[in-house]
XYZ file of C-alpha atoms in Angstrom:
460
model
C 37.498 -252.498 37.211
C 37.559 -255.336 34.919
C 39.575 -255.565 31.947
C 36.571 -257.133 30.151
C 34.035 -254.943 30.543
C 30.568 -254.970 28.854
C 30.191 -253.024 25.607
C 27.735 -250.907 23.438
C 29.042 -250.191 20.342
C 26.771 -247.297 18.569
C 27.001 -246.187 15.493
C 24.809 -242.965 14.180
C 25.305 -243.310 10.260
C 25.488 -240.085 8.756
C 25.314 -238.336 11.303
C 26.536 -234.750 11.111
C 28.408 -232.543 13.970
C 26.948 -229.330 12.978
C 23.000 -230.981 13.812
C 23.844 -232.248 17.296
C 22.977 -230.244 20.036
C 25.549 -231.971 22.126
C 28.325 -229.820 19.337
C 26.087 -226.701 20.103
C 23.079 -226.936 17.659
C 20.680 -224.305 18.028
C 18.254 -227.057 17.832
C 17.989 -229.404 20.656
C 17.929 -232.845 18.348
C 20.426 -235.114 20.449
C 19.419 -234.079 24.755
C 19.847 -237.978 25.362
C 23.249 -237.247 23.633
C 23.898 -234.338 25.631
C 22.929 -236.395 28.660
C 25.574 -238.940 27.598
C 28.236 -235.972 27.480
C 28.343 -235.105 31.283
C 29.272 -238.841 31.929
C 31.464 -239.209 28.974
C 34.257 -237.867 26.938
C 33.218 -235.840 24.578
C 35.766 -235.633 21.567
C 36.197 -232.297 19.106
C 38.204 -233.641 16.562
C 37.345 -237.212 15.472
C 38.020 -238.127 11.950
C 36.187 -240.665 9.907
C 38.538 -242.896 7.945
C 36.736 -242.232 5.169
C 33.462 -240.458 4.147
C 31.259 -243.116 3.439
C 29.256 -245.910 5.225
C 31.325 -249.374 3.943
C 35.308 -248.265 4.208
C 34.581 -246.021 7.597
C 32.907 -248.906 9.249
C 35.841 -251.825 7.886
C 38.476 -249.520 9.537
C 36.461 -249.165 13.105
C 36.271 -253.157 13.153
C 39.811 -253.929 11.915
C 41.890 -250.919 13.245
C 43.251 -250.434 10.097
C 42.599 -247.815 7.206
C 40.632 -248.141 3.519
C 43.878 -249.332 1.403
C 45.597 -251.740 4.337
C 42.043 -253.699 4.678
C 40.839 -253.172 0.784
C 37.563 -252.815 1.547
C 37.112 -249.346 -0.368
C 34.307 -249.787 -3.345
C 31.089 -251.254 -3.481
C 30.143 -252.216 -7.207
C 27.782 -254.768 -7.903
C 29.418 -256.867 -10.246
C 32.944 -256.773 -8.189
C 31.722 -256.418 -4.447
C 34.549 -255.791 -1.800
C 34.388 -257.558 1.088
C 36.433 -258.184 3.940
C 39.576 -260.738 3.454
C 39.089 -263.737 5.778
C 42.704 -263.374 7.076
C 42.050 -259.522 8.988
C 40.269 -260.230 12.640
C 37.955 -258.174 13.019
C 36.682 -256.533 16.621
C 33.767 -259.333 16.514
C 36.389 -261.755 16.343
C 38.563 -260.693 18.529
C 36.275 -260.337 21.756
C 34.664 -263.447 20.829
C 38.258 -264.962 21.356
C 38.284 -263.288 24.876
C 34.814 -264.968 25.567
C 32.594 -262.396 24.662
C 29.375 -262.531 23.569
C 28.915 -260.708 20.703
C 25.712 -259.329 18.913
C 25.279 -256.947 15.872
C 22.162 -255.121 14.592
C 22.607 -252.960 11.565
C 20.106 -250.321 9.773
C 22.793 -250.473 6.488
C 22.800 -252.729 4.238
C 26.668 -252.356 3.344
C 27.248 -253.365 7.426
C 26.673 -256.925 7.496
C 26.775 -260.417 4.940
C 27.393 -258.299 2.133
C 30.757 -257.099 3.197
C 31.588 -259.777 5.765
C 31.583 -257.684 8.745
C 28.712 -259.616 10.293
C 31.567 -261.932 10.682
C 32.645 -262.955 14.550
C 29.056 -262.434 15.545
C 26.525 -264.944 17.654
C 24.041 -263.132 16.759
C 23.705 -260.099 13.392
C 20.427 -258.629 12.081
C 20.550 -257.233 8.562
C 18.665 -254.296 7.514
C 15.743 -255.886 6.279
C 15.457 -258.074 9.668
C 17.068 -261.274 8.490
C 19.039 -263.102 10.896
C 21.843 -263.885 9.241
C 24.095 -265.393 12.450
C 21.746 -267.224 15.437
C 23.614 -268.700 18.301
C 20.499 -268.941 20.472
C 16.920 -270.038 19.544
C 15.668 -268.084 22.632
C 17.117 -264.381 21.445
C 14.222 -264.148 18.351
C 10.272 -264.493 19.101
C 8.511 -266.553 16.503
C 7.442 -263.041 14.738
C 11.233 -262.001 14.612
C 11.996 -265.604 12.894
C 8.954 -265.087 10.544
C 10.056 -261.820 9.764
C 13.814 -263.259 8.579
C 12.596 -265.715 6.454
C 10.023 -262.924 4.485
C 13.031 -260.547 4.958
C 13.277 -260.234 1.389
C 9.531 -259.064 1.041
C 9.975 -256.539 3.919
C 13.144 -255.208 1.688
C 11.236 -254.287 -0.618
C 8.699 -252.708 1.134
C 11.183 -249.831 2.828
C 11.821 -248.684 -0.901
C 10.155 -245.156 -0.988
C 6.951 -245.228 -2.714
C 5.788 -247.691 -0.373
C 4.186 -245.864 2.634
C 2.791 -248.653 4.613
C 6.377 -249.913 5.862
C 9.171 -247.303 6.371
C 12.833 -247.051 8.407
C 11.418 -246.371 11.410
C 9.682 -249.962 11.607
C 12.863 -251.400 10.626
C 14.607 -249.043 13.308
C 12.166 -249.911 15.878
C 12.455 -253.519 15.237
C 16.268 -253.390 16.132
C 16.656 -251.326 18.686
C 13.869 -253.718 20.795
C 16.021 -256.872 20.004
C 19.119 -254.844 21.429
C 17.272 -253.771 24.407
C 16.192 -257.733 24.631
C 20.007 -259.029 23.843
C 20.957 -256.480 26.237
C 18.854 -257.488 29.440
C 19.311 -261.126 28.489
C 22.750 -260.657 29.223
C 22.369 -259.073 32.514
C 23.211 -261.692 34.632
C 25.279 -263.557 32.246
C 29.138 -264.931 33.674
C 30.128 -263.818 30.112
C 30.627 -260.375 29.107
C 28.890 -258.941 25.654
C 29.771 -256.335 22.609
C 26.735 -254.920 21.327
C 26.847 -253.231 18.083
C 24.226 -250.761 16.508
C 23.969 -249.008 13.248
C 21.168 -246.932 13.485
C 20.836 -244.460 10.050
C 18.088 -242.063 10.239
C 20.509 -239.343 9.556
C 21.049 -241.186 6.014
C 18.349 -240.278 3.788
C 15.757 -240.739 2.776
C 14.247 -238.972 5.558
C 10.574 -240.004 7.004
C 11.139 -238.956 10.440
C 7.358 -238.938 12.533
C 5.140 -236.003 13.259
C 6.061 -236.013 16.882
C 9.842 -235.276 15.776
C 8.933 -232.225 14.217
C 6.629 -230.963 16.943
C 9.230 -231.499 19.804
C 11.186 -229.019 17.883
C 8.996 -226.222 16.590
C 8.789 -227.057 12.972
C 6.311 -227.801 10.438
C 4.332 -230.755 10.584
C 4.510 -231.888 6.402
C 1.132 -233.328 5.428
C 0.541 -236.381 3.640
C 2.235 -236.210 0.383
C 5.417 -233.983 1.654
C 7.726 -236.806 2.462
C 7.608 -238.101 -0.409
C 7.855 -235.115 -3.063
C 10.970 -233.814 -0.746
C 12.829 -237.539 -0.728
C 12.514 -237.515 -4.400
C 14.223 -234.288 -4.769
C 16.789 -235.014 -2.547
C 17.447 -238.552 -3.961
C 17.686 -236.905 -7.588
C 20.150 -234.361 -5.652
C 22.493 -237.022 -4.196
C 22.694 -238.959 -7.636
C 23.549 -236.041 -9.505
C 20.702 -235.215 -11.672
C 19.860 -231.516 -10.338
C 20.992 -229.493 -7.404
C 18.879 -228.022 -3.942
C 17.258 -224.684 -4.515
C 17.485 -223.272 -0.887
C 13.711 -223.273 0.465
C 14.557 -227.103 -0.975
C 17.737 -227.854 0.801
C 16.205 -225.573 4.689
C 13.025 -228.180 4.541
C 15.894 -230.760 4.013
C 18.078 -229.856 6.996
C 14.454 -229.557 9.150
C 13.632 -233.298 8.176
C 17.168 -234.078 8.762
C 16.580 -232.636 12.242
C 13.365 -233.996 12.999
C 14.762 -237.673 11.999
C 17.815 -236.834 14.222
C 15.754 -236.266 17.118
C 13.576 -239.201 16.352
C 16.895 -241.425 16.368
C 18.199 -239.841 19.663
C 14.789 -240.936 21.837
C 15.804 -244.284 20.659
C 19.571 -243.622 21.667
C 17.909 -242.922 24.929
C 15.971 -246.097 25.200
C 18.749 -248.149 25.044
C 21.065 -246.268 27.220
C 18.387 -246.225 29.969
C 18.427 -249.596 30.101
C 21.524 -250.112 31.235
C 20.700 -246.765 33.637
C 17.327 -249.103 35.131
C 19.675 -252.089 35.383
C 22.388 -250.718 37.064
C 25.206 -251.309 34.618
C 25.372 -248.420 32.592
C 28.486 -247.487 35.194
C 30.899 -250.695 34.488
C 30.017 -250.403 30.541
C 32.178 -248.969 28.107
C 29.864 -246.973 25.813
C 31.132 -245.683 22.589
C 28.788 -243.463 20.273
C 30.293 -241.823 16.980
C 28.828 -241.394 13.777
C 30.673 -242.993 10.340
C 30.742 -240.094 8.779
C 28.638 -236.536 8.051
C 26.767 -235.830 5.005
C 27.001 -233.233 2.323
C 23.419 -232.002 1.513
C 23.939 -229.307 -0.823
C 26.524 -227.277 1.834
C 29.248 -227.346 -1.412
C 29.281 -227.696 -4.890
C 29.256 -231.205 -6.080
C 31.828 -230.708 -8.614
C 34.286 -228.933 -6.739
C 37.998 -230.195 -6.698
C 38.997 -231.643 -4.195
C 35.671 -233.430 -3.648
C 33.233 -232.155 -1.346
C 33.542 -235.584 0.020
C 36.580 -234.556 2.010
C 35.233 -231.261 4.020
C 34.883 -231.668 7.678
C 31.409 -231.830 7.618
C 32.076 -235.310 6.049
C 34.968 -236.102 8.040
C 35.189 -234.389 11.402
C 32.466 -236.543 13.442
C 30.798 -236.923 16.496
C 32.090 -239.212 19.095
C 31.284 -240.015 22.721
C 33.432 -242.107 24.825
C 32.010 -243.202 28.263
C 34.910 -245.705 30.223
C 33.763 -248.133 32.748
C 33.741 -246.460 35.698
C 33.970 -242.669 34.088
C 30.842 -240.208 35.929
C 32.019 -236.952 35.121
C 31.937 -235.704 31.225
C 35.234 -234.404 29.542
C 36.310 -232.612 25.813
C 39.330 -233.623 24.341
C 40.606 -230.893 21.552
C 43.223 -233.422 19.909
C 42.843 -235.288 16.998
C 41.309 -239.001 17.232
C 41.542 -241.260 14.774
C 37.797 -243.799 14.618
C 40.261 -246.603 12.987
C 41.511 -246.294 16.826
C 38.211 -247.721 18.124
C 39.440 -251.089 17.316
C 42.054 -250.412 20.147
C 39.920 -248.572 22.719
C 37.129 -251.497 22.981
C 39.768 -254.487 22.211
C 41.462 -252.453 25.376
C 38.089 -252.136 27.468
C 39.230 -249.376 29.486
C 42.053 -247.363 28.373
C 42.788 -243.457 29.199
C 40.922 -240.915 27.996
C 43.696 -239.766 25.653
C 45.444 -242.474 24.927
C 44.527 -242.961 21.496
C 44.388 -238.907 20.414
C 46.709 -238.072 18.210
C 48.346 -234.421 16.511
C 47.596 -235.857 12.894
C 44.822 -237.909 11.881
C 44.561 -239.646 8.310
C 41.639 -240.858 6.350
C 41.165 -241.427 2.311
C 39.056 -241.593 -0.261
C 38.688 -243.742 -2.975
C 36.414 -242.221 -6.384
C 34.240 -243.591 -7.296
C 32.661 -244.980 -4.221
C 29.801 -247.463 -5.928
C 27.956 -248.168 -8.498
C 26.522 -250.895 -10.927
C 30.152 -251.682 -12.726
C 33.524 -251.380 -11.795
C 35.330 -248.034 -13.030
C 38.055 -248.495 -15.651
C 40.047 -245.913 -12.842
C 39.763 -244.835 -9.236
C 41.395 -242.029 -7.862
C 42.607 -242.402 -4.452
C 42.670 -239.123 -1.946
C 44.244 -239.205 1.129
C 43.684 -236.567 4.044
C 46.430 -235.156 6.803
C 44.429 -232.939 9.376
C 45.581 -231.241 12.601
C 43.663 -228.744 15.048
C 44.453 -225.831 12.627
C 44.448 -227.420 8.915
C 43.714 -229.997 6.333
C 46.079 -231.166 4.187
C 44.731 -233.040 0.606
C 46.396 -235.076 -1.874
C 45.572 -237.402 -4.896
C 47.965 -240.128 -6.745
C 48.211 -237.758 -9.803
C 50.286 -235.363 -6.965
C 47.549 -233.012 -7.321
C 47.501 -230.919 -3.217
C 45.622 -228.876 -1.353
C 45.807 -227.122 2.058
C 42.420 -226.225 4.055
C 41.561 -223.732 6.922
C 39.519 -225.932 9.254
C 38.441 -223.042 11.212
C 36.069 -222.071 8.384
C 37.049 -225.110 6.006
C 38.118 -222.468 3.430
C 40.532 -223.840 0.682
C 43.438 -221.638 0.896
C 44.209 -220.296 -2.964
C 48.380 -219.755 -2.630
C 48.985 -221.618 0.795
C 52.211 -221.736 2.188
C 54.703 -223.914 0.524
C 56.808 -224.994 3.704
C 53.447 -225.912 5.578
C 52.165 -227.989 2.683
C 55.652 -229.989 2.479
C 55.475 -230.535 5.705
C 52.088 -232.152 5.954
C 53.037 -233.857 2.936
C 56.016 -235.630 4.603
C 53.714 -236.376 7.928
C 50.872 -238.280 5.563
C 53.838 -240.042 3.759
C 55.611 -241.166 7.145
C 52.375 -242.848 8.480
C 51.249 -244.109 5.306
C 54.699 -245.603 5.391
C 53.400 -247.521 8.467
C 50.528 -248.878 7.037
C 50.303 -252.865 7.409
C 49.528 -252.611 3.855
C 49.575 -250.399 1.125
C 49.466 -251.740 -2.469
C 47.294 -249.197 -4.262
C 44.399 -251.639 -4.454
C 41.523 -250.126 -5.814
C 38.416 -252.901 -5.659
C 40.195 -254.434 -2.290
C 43.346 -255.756 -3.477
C 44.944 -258.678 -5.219
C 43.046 -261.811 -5.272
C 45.526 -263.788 -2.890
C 44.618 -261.362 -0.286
C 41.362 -260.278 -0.540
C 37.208 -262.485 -0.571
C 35.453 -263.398 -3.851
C 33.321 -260.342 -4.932
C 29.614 -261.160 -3.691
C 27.208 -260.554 -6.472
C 24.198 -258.301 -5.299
C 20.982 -259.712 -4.958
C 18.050 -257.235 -7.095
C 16.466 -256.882 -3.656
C 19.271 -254.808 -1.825
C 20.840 -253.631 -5.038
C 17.253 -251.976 -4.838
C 17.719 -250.546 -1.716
C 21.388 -248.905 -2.076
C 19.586 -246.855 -4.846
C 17.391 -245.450 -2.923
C 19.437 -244.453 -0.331
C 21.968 -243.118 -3.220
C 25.009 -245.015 -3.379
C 24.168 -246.347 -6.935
């Protein structure tokens, strides 16, 4: 089997373990998921390096965690973005001679953090291509698309009906499916890397998604009044009633199922072409999403429960046909290692501990005059939590119950295991907007357009 093997790099943003079938759902939202699972290792215990979209997906394409790569904040008159001096995977493979193509549904994954960077070819969110290493990739709609890219940004915001995700979704996973055939036959072997969000909200999943699973069909104006609700629910203004928040969860649902027949698409290509066998296929999601499951001022924050932080991931290895579970802890910052590697063991890269942190705030329009930084120790059985004002916490993960007098030993245990491997961080200086200036890009000042756009998906 060759060391450089083709790869599909998937990302499901958002999406939560609890809603995929695969993780025993009693709705069946992910079967092309499930499909993937009796060909591929299926992992229990994967932890997010952090519970949102921008310092989760910097740590799976630098193998490194939120405070050694600084790219933990997203403020629009201090952006964070990736220093020039960490490789990323891109980079890396592209150093190996691979071809190496990106298409991403978030606007944090791409020019506005830097990790389009090592790419021949990146789609943005709104269809601009912002890297082009061959004319012959795009059709002459694509290229007219990317240069009114900025029009078609606006037109996802949510009052617009005409032109929602699922046109920009479409869009990108038909230029993977294209990238991906052109490269059949190519002498050079390819990373392809997805974002796909239609677990993030706001949620306008189609009627079909809804009838494959036995729910309502909303009407006309249904979307829209729900969205609104939620959107005023993520930014704080009011909290879910519960007929609210169960309509929620059945959108959420119906646009999970919606984002798994494309999931499908793309892995039956490789099925029809006959190299879905030699290609190392890696699935996870970024991180979950808290949708009125806890209260929203609780302490710790209801950032760091599993249902942010414990995530789906699928592992198929060139050359793998019969599915596995692993029960031990996996790290995604270790993703880096298993696709740099191209075909490593199963469990290789598990681990009894796995990290991840948090810093607070995550975004907004100005920079915080203080950010609290939360780190997270979790094994099989429980979760330890800590902030820099030596505030601590111990969880039960089998019911992710905060334990009220926990036992002192245990706690000073976990305590010294998060201390020993933050001790083996490449760096840790405390940075809170991506380190000192030396070390870290020039903030990159956010255009109205996308500015507009991380509003209404909530992250300012």
């Amino acid at each position: 089997m060759s060391n450089s093997p083709d790869v599909l790099f998937l990302v499901l943003d958002s999406l939560r373990m609890d809603r995929v079938s695969t993780y025993d759902h009693d709705r069946e939202t992910t079967p092309a998921l499930s499909t993937l699972s009796t060909y591929a290792t299926t992992y229990e215990n994967a932890f997010a390096p952090a519970p949102w979209t921008l310092p989760s997906h910097a740590s799976m394409f630098t193998g490194t965690f939120p405070s050694e790569h600084g790219v933990t904040n997203g403020f629009s008159d201090d952006m964070c973005r990736l220093s020039p001096s960490r490789s990323t995977l891109a980079d890396v493979l592209s150093e190996d001679g691979y071809r190496t193509a990106g298409f991403s549904n978030n606007p944090w994954v791409g020019q506005l953090s830097g990790l389009d960077r090592g790419f021949d070819e990146f789609v943005e969110w709104d269809l601009e291509i912002s890297s082009e290493g061959d004319d012959s990739v795009h059709t002459s709609r694509e290229e007219l698309y990317s240069r009114c890219h900025s029009l078609l940004g606006k037109g996802a915001r949510q009052p617009v009906f005409a032109l929602k995700r699922r046109f920009f979704t479409d869009s990108l996973v038909d230029r993977t499916k294209r990238w991906i055939e052109r490269g059949i036959d190519s002498a050079e072997p390819t990373f392809t890397f997805v974002n796909l969000m239609e677990a993030h909200s706001p949620y306008f999943p189609p009627k079909q998604a809804f009838e494959e699973l036995g729910l309502e069909v909303p009407g006309p104006l249904e979307p829209r009044v729900l969205n609104t609700k939620l959107l005023a629910y993520v930014m704080g203004k009011t909290d879910l009633d519960p007929d609210t928040r169960r309509r929620i969860m059945e959108y959420y649902d119906a646009s999970t199922r919606y984002q798994d027949r494309k999931v499908e698409e793309i892995l039956s290509l490789l099925q029809r072409e006959g190299v879905f066998d030699d290609t190392l296929v890696v699935v996870a999601s970024d991180h979950g999403k808290t949708l009125g499951d806890y209260p929203r001022d609780e302490h710790p924050p209801h950032y760091l429960r599993d249902i942010n932080l414990n995530v789906p991931l699928w592992i198929k290895r060139p050359g793998q046909r019969e599915g596995e579970t692993l029960e031990d802890m996996f790290e995604l910052a270790s993703l880096f290692d298993v696709v740099r590697d191209g075909n490593p063991p199963s469990g290789r890269y598990t681990r009894d501990v796995a990290i991840a942190e948090d810093f607070v705030p995550h975004a907004g329009r100005t920079t915080p005059d203080e950010v609290v930084r939360w780190r997270v120790a979790a094994d099989e059985g429980n979760k330890y939590v800590r902030n820099d004002t030596g505030a601590e916490f111990l969880f039960d993960r089998s019911s992710d119950t905060l334990l009220r007098s926990p036992d002192p030993e245990r706690c000073d245990v976990a305590a010294e295991t998060l201390s020993e491997r933050v001790r083996q961080f490449g760096r840790d200086d405390g940075a809170e907007h991506g380190g000192d200036d030396e070390s870290n890009a020039p903030g990159r000042e956010i255009d109205s357009g996308v500015e507009a756009q991380l509003k209404d998906l909530g992250y300012m």
